[in-house]
XYZ file of C-alpha atoms in Angstrom:
540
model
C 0.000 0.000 0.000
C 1.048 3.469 -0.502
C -0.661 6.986 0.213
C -0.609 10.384 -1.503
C -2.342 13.698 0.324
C -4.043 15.562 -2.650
C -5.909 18.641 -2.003
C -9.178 17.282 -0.717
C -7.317 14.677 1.354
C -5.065 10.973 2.117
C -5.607 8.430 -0.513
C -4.173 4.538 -0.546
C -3.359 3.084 -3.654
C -1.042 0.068 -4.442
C 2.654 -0.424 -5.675
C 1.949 -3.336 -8.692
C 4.488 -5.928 -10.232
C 4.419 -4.699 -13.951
C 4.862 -8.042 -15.816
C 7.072 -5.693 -18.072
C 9.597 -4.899 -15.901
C 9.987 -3.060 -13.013
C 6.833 -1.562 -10.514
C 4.440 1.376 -10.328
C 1.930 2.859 -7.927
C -1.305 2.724 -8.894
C -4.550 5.256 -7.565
C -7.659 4.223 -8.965
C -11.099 5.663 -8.839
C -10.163 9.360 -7.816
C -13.356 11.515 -7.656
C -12.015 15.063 -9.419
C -15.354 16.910 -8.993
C -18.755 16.400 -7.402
C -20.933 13.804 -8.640
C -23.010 15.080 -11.684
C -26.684 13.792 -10.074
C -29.922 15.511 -9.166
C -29.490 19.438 -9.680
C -26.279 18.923 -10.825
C -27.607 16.581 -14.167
C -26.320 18.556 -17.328
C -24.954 20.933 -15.275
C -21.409 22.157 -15.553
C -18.863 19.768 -12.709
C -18.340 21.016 -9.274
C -15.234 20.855 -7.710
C -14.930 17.711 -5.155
C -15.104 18.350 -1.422
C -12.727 17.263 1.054
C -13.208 13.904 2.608
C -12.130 12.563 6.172
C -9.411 10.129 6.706
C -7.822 7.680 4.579
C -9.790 7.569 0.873
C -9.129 3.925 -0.620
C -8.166 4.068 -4.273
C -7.747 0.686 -5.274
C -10.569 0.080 -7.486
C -11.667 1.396 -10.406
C -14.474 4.159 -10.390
C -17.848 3.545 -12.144
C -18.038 4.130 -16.243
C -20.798 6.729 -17.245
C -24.127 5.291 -17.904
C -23.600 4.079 -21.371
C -24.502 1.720 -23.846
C -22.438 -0.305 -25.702
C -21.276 -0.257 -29.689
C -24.430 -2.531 -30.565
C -26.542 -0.338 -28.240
C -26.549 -2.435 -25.435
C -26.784 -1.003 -21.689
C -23.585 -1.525 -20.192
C -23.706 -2.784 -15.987
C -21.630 -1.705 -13.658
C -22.337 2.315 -14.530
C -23.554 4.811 -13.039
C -24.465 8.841 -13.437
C -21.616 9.143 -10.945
C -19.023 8.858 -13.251
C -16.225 11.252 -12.634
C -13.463 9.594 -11.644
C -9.707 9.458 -12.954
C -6.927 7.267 -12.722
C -3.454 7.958 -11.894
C -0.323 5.343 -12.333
C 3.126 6.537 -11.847
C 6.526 4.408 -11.651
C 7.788 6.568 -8.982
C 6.392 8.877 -6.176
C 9.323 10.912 -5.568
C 11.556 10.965 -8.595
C 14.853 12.973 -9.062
C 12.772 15.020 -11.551
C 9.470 15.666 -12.103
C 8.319 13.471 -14.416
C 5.977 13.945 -17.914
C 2.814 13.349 -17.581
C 0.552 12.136 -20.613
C -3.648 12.090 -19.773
C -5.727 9.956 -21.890
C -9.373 11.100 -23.038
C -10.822 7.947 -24.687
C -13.004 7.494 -27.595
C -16.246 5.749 -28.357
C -18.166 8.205 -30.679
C -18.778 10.223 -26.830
C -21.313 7.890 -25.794
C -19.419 4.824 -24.807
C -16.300 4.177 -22.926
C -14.172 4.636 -20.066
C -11.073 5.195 -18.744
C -10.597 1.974 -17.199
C -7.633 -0.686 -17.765
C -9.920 -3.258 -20.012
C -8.462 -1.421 -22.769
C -6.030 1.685 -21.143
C -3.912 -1.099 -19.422
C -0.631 1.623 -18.041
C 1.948 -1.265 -18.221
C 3.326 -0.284 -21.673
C 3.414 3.668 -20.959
C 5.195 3.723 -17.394
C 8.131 1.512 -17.956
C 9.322 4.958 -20.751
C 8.944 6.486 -17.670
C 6.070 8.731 -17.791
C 3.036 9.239 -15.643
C -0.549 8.299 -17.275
C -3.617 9.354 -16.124
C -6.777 8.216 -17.431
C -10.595 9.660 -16.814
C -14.224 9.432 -17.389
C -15.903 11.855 -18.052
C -20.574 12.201 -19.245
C -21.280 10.676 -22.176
C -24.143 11.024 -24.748
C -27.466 12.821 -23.611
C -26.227 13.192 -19.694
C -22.689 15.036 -21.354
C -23.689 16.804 -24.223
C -27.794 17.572 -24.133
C -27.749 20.938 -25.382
C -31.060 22.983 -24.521
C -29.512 26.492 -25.707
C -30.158 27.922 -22.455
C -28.006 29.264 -19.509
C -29.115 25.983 -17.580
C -28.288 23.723 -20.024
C -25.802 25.498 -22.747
C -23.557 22.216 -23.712
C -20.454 20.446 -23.565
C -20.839 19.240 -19.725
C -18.471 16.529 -20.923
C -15.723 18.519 -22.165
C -15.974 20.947 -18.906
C -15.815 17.363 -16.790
C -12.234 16.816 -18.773
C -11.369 20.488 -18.533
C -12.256 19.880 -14.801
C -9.904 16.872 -14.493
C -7.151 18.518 -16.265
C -7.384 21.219 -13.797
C -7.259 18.350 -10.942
C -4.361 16.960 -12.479
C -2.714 20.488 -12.589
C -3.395 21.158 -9.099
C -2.501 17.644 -7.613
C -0.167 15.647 -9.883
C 3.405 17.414 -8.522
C 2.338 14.675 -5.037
C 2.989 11.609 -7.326
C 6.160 12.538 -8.687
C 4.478 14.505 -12.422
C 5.698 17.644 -13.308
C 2.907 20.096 -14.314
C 4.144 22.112 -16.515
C 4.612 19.613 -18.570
C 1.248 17.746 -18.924
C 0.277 16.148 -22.866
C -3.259 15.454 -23.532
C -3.913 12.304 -25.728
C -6.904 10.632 -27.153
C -8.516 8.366 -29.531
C -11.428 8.911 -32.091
C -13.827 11.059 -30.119
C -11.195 11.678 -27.307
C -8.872 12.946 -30.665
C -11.582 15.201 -31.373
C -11.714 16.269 -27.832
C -7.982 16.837 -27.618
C -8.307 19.096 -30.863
C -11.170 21.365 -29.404
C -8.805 21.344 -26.125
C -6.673 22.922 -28.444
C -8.786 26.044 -28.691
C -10.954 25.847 -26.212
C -10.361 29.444 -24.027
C -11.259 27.153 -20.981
C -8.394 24.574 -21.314
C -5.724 27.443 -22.484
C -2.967 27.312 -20.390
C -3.855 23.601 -18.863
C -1.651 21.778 -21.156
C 2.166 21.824 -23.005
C 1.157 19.100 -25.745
C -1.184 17.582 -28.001
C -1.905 14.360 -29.568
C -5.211 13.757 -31.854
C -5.248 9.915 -32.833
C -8.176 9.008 -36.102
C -10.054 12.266 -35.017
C -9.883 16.009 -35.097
C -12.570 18.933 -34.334
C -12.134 19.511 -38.217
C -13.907 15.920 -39.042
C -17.663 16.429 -39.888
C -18.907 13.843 -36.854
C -16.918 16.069 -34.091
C -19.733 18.524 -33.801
C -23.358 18.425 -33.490
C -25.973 19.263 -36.504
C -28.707 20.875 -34.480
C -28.314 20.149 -31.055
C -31.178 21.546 -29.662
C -33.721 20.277 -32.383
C -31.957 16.764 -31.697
C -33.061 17.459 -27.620
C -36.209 18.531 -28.236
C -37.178 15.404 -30.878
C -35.677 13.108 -27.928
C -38.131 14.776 -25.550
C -40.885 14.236 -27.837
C -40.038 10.621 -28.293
C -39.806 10.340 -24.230
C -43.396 11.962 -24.271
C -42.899 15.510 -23.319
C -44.830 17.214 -26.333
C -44.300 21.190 -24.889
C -41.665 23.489 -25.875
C -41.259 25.271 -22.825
C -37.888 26.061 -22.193
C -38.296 25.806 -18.192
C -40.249 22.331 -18.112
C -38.396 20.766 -20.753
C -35.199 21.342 -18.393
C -37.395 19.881 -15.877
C -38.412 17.345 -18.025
C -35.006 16.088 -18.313
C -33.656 16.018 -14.951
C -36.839 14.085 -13.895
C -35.956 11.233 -16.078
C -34.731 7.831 -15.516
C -31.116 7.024 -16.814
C -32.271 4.353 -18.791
C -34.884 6.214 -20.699
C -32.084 8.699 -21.698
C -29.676 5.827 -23.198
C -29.135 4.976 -26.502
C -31.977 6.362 -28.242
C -31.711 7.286 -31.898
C -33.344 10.715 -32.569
C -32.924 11.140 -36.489
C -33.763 14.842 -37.828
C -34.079 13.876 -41.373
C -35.530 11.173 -43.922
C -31.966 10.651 -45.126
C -30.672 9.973 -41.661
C -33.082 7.711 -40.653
C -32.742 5.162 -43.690
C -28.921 5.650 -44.416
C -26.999 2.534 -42.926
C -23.806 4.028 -41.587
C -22.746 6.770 -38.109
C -24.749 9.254 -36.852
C -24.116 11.421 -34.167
C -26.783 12.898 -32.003
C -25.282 14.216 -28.843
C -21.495 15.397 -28.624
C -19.574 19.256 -28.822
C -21.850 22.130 -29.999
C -21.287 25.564 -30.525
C -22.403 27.156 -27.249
C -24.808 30.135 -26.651
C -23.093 33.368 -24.713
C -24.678 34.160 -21.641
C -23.631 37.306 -20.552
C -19.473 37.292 -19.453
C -19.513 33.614 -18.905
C -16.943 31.579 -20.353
C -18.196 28.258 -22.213
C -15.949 25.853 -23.445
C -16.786 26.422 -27.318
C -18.435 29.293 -29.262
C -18.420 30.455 -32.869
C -16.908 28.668 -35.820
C -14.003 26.339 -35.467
C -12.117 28.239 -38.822
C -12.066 31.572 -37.051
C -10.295 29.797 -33.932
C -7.631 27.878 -36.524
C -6.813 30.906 -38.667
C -5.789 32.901 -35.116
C -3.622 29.763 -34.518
C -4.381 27.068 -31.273
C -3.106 27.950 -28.220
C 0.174 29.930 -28.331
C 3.221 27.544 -28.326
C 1.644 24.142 -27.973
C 3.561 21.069 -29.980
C 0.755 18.948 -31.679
C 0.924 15.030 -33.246
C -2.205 13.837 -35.412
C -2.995 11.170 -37.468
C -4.856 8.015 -38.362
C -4.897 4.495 -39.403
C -4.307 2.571 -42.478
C -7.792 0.974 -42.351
C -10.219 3.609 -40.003
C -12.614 2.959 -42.519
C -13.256 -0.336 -42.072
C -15.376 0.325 -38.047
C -17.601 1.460 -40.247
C -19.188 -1.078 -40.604
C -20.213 -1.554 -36.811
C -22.766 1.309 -37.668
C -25.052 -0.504 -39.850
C -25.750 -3.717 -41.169
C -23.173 -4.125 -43.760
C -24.974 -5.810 -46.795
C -27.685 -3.334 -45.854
C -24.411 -0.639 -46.285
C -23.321 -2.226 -49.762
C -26.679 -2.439 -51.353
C -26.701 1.171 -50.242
C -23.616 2.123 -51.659
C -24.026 0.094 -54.895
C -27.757 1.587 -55.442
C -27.532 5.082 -54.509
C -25.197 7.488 -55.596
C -25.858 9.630 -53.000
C -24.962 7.234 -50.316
C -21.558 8.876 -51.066
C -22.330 12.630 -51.151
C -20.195 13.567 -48.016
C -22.337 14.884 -44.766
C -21.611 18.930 -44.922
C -23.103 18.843 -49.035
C -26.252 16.530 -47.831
C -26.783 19.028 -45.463
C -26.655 21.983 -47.722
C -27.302 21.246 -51.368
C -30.388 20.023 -53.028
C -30.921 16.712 -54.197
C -29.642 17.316 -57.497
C -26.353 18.682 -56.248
C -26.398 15.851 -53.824
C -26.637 13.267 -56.143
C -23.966 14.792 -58.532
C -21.199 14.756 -56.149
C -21.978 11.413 -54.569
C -21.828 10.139 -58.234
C -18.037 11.875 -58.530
C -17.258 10.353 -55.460
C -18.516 6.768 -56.734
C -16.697 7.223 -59.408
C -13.239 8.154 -57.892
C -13.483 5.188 -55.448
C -15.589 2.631 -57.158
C -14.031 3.336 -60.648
C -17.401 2.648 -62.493
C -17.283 -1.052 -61.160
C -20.048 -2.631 -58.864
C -19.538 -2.088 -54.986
C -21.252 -5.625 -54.366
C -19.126 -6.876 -51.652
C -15.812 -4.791 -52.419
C -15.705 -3.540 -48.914
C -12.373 -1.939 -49.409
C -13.413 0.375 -51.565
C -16.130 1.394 -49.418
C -14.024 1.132 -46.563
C -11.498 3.782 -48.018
C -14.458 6.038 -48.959
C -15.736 5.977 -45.232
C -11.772 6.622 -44.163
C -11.446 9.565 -46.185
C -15.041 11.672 -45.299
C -14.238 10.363 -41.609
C -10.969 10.463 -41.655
C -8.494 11.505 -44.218
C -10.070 15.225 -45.162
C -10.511 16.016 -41.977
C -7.529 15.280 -40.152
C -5.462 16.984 -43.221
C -7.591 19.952 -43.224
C -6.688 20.218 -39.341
C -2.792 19.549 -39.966
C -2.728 22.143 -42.584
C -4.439 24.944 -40.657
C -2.494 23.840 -36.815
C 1.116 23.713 -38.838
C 1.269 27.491 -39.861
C 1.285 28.748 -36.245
C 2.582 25.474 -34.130
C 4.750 22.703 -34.430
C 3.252 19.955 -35.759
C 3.962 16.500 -36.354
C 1.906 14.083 -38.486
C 1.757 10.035 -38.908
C -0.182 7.277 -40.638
C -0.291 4.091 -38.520
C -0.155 0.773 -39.861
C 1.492 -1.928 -37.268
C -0.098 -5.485 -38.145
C 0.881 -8.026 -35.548
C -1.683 -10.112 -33.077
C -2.204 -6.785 -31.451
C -4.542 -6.147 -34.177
C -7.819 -7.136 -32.710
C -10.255 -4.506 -33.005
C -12.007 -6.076 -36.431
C -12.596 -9.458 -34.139
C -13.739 -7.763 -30.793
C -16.485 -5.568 -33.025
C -17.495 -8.977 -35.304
C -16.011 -7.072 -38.381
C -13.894 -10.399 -39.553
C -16.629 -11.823 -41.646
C -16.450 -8.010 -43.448
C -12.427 -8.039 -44.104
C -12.262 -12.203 -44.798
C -9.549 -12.223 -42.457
C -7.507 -9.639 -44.821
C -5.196 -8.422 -41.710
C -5.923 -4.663 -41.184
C -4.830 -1.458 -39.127
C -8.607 -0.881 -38.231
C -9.832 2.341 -36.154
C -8.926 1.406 -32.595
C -5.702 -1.117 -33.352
C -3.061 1.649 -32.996
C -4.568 1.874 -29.284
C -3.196 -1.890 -28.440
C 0.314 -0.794 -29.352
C 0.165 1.923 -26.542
C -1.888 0.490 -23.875
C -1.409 -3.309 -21.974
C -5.476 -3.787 -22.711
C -6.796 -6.244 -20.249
C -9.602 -7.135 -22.807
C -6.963 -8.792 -24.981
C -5.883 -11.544 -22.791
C -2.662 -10.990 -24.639
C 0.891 -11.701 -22.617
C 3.340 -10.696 -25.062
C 6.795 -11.926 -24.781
C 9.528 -9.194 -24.522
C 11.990 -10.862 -26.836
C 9.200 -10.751 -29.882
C 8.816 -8.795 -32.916
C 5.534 -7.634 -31.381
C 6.646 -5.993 -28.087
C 9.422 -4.508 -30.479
C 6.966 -3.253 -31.865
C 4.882 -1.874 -28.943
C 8.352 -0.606 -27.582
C 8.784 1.571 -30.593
C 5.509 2.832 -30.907
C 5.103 3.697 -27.012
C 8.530 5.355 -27.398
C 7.666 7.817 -30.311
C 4.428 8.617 -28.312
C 6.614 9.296 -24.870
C 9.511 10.950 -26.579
C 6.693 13.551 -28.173
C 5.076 13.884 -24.182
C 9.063 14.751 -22.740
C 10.895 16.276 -25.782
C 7.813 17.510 -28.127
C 10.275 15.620 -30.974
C 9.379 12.040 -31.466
C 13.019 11.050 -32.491
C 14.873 13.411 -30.291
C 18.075 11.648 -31.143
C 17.961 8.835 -34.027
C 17.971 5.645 -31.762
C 14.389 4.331 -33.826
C 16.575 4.737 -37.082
C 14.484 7.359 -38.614
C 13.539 11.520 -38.095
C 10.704 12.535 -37.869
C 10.253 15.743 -39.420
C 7.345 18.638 -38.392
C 4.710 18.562 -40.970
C 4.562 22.105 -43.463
C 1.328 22.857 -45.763
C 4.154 22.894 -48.350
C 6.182 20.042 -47.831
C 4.276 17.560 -45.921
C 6.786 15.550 -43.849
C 5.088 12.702 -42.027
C 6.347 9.460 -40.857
C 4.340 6.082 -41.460
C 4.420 4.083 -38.711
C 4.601 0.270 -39.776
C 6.613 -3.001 -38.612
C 9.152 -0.412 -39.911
C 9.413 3.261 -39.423
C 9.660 4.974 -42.926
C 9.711 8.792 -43.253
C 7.911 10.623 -46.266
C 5.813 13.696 -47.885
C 2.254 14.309 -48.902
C 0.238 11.294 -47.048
C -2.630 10.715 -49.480
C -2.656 14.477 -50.905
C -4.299 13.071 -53.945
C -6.611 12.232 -52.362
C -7.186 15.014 -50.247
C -6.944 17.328 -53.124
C -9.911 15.508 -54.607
C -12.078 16.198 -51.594
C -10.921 19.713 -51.213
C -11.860 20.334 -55.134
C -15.121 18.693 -54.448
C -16.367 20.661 -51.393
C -14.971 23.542 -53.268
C -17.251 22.886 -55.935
C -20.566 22.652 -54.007
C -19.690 24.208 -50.856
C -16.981 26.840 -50.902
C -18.012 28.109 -47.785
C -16.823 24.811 -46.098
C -13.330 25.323 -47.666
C -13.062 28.881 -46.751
C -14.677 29.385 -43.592
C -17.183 27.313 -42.050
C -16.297 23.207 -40.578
């Protein structure tokens, strides 16, 4: 056992044998603000009182009330959800060591920050501290009623709130707070990215690492957030629009009524097999001088530059595409995409052209991918399609804009080893025919020891080589801001420029190169210029 004093008080966590090499201590199941129930549903997170005596932190916290990737309740969760998770290989070091906090994925209404798949193992033997968090998800972290009550983004204040926790307390187990780099996956990318402008998380934060998602992909905001609450509290049988009851409304509901409920807002998204998202970051409302974690358009923050001096790392995987497919049945996805040209008119043009227009540029897409042939079951094709409008645009769009005013470094990911499970945990193997891929999620299992795996990986294999290299580029980035600080992974890394486009793509080897997929992304950039110049210019 071992204890830490934190601001609100003594807590007992654990020193634990890491199976690859060495020991850490381990605090689990920290509360960093009040719990988010009864008046404080949707509400913005309170700091957490001080508590008496000894607080045990030994087990892990509860996960937000969620549902799972096939829209399943999960057990085991509750509304009181904000917890974090601190591991560290040493308590009193000779120097304050780098600290590296996790927001995790899972399209911001699923996950956690728990070891089943952010095992620390793999992080704190480079000698870094990891912290990991939950934080509300879905409808009880991002209902947005437009109102001073209920203006948005709760769950982005609960991780501003834990970064400020982690600020305040992490220099009592051996982290060094000034130099703290927020990571994250998918939605937690996207997070990181709005982190990056966010006026409440300036100054919180030295680095920045967006992995398969940025603020500048379509899915990382909300299309009509409050429409979107108010159809949900139709569909949950409040048929008023009264501002002050449907608040009411809300806080008076069950949990479980508030899970996993698909509110479409259109014809289109109710019949189109693929993602949707219905609650996650909106644009805020200003109410009066206070502060809310996001107003405005993202362009106007990116052309002022993210916050002053912050390094940044983005990029995605070889296959994103492919999870997909979890979204909808896929044959249902196929026919789709083999019947309908506008099953490929990207999401910002089916929102703002007519069906005509619509139906022109998801023929031009078609064509580019499909190259006049059936889709049938090509679900490669398809796949790279769903990579690039998730993916691909997105994340370039956001490198090009970051890189004039910061130091940037960008990366495609394609490791293929055992470690690559994510297409047989989600049921996607009967999609790829056992074709091994780099699927959304797989560059996670090279970073964190996830319990889910049941993996032991022996340190003399090509595999923890592997996992060594990638968990060193990531940890050299969190202590140096330089990936390869001094050529001992056989390659540098060079900052990515809108006019040379270094990257590095990091396989089973490390190769350094220019212009990942700008073909490609010149093709989407000519076709949104076409129909929707406004999205090029200004507006994303």
């Amino acid at each position: 056992m071992v204890q830490v004093r934190v601001s609100e008080g003594l807590l007992e966590g654990e020193v634990v044998h890491n199976e690859y090499g060495g020991t850490f201590c381990s605090f689990k199941g920290i509360p960093y603000a009040q719990p988010p129930i009864g008046d404080l549903r949707f509400k913005a997170p309170q700091p957490q009182k001080p508590w008496e005596g000894v607080r045990q932190a030994k087990e892990f916290g509860p996960s937000c009330s969620q549902v799972d990737f096939l829209m399943q309740p999960k057990p085991d969760c509750s509304e009181d959800c904000l917890y974090l998770n601190v591991y560290t290989p040493q308590l009193k070091p000779n120097n304050p060591l780098p600290v590296m906090f996790f927001i995790h994925g899972g399209g911001f209404y699923s996950g956690s920050g728990n070891d089943d798949m952010y095992g620390p193992e793999f992080l704190v033997r480079q000698d870094v501290i990891l912290v990991t968090i939950n934080y509300r998800l879905e409808v009880l972290g991002f209902l947005c009623l437009d109102t001073e009550e209920v203006p948005g983004n709760a769950g982005m204040k609960d991780q501003v709130e834990a970064l400020k926790w982690v600020n305040k307390n992490i220099s009592c187990f051996g982290g060094d707070p000034d130099n703290i780099t927020i990571f994250g996956e998918s939605a937690g990318g996207a997070s990181v990215g709005y982190h990056l402008v966010s006026p409440m998380s300036k100054g919180l934060f030295k680095r920045a690492i967006c992995q398969s998602g940025v603020p500048t992909c379509w899915w990382a905001k909300v299309f009509e957030p409050r429409k979107r609450a108010l159809a949900l509290a139709h569909h949950l049988g409040y048929k008023s629009n009264d501002e002050n009851g449907l608040y009411e409304f809300f806080k008076s509901q069950p949990v479980e009524a508030l899970l996993g409920v698909n509110v479409p807002l259109s014809f289109s998204e109710q019949i189109r097999a693929g993602f949707e998202l219905n609650f996650g970051i909106v644009s805020e409302k200003q109410f009066g001088d206070e502060t809310g974690f996001f107003h405005g358009n993202l362009s106007d923050y990116l052309k002022n530059g993210v916050h002053e001096g912050v390094e940044v790392m983005t990029g995605y995987t070889e296959d994103d595409g492919v999870i997909l497919f979890v979204f909808g049945e896929h044959t249902k996805m196929l026919e789709q995409a083999n019947t309908l040209d506008n099953y490929f008119t990207p999401k910002h043009i089916a929102l703002n052209c007519s069906l005509k227009k619509q139906i022109e540029a998801g023929q031009k897409i078609k064509k580019f991918y499909m190259h006049d042939e059936k889709v049938e079951t090509d679900w490669e094709r398809v796949a790279r399609y769903q990579k690039a409008e998730m993916f691909i645009y997105g994340t370039i769009k956001f490198a090009r804009a970051c890189s004039q005013k910061n130091k940037l470094y960008f990366y495609t990911f394609n490791c293929k080893s055992e470690r690559n499970m994510a297409c047989s945990m989600l049921g996607l193997n009967t999609i790829t025919n056992g074709k091994e891929v780099s699927c959304h999620l797989d560059d996670l299992f090279y970073i964190f020891n996830s319990k889910a795996l049941e993996q032991k990986i022996d340190m003399k294999s090509k595999t923890f080589e592997l996992i060594n290299k990638v968990t060193k580029l990531w940890t050299n980035f969190a202590k140096y801001g330089n990936p390869t600080p001094n050529g001992d992974l056989g390659v540098k890394w060079l900052p990515y420029t809108a006019d040379k486009e270094d990257y590095l793509d990091i396989g089973n080897e490390l190769q350094a190169g220019t212009a990942p997929d700008h073909d490609e992304y010149q093709f989407w950039e000519n076709i949104f210029r076409e129909y929707t110049p406004e999205y090029v210019d200004k507006e994303y």
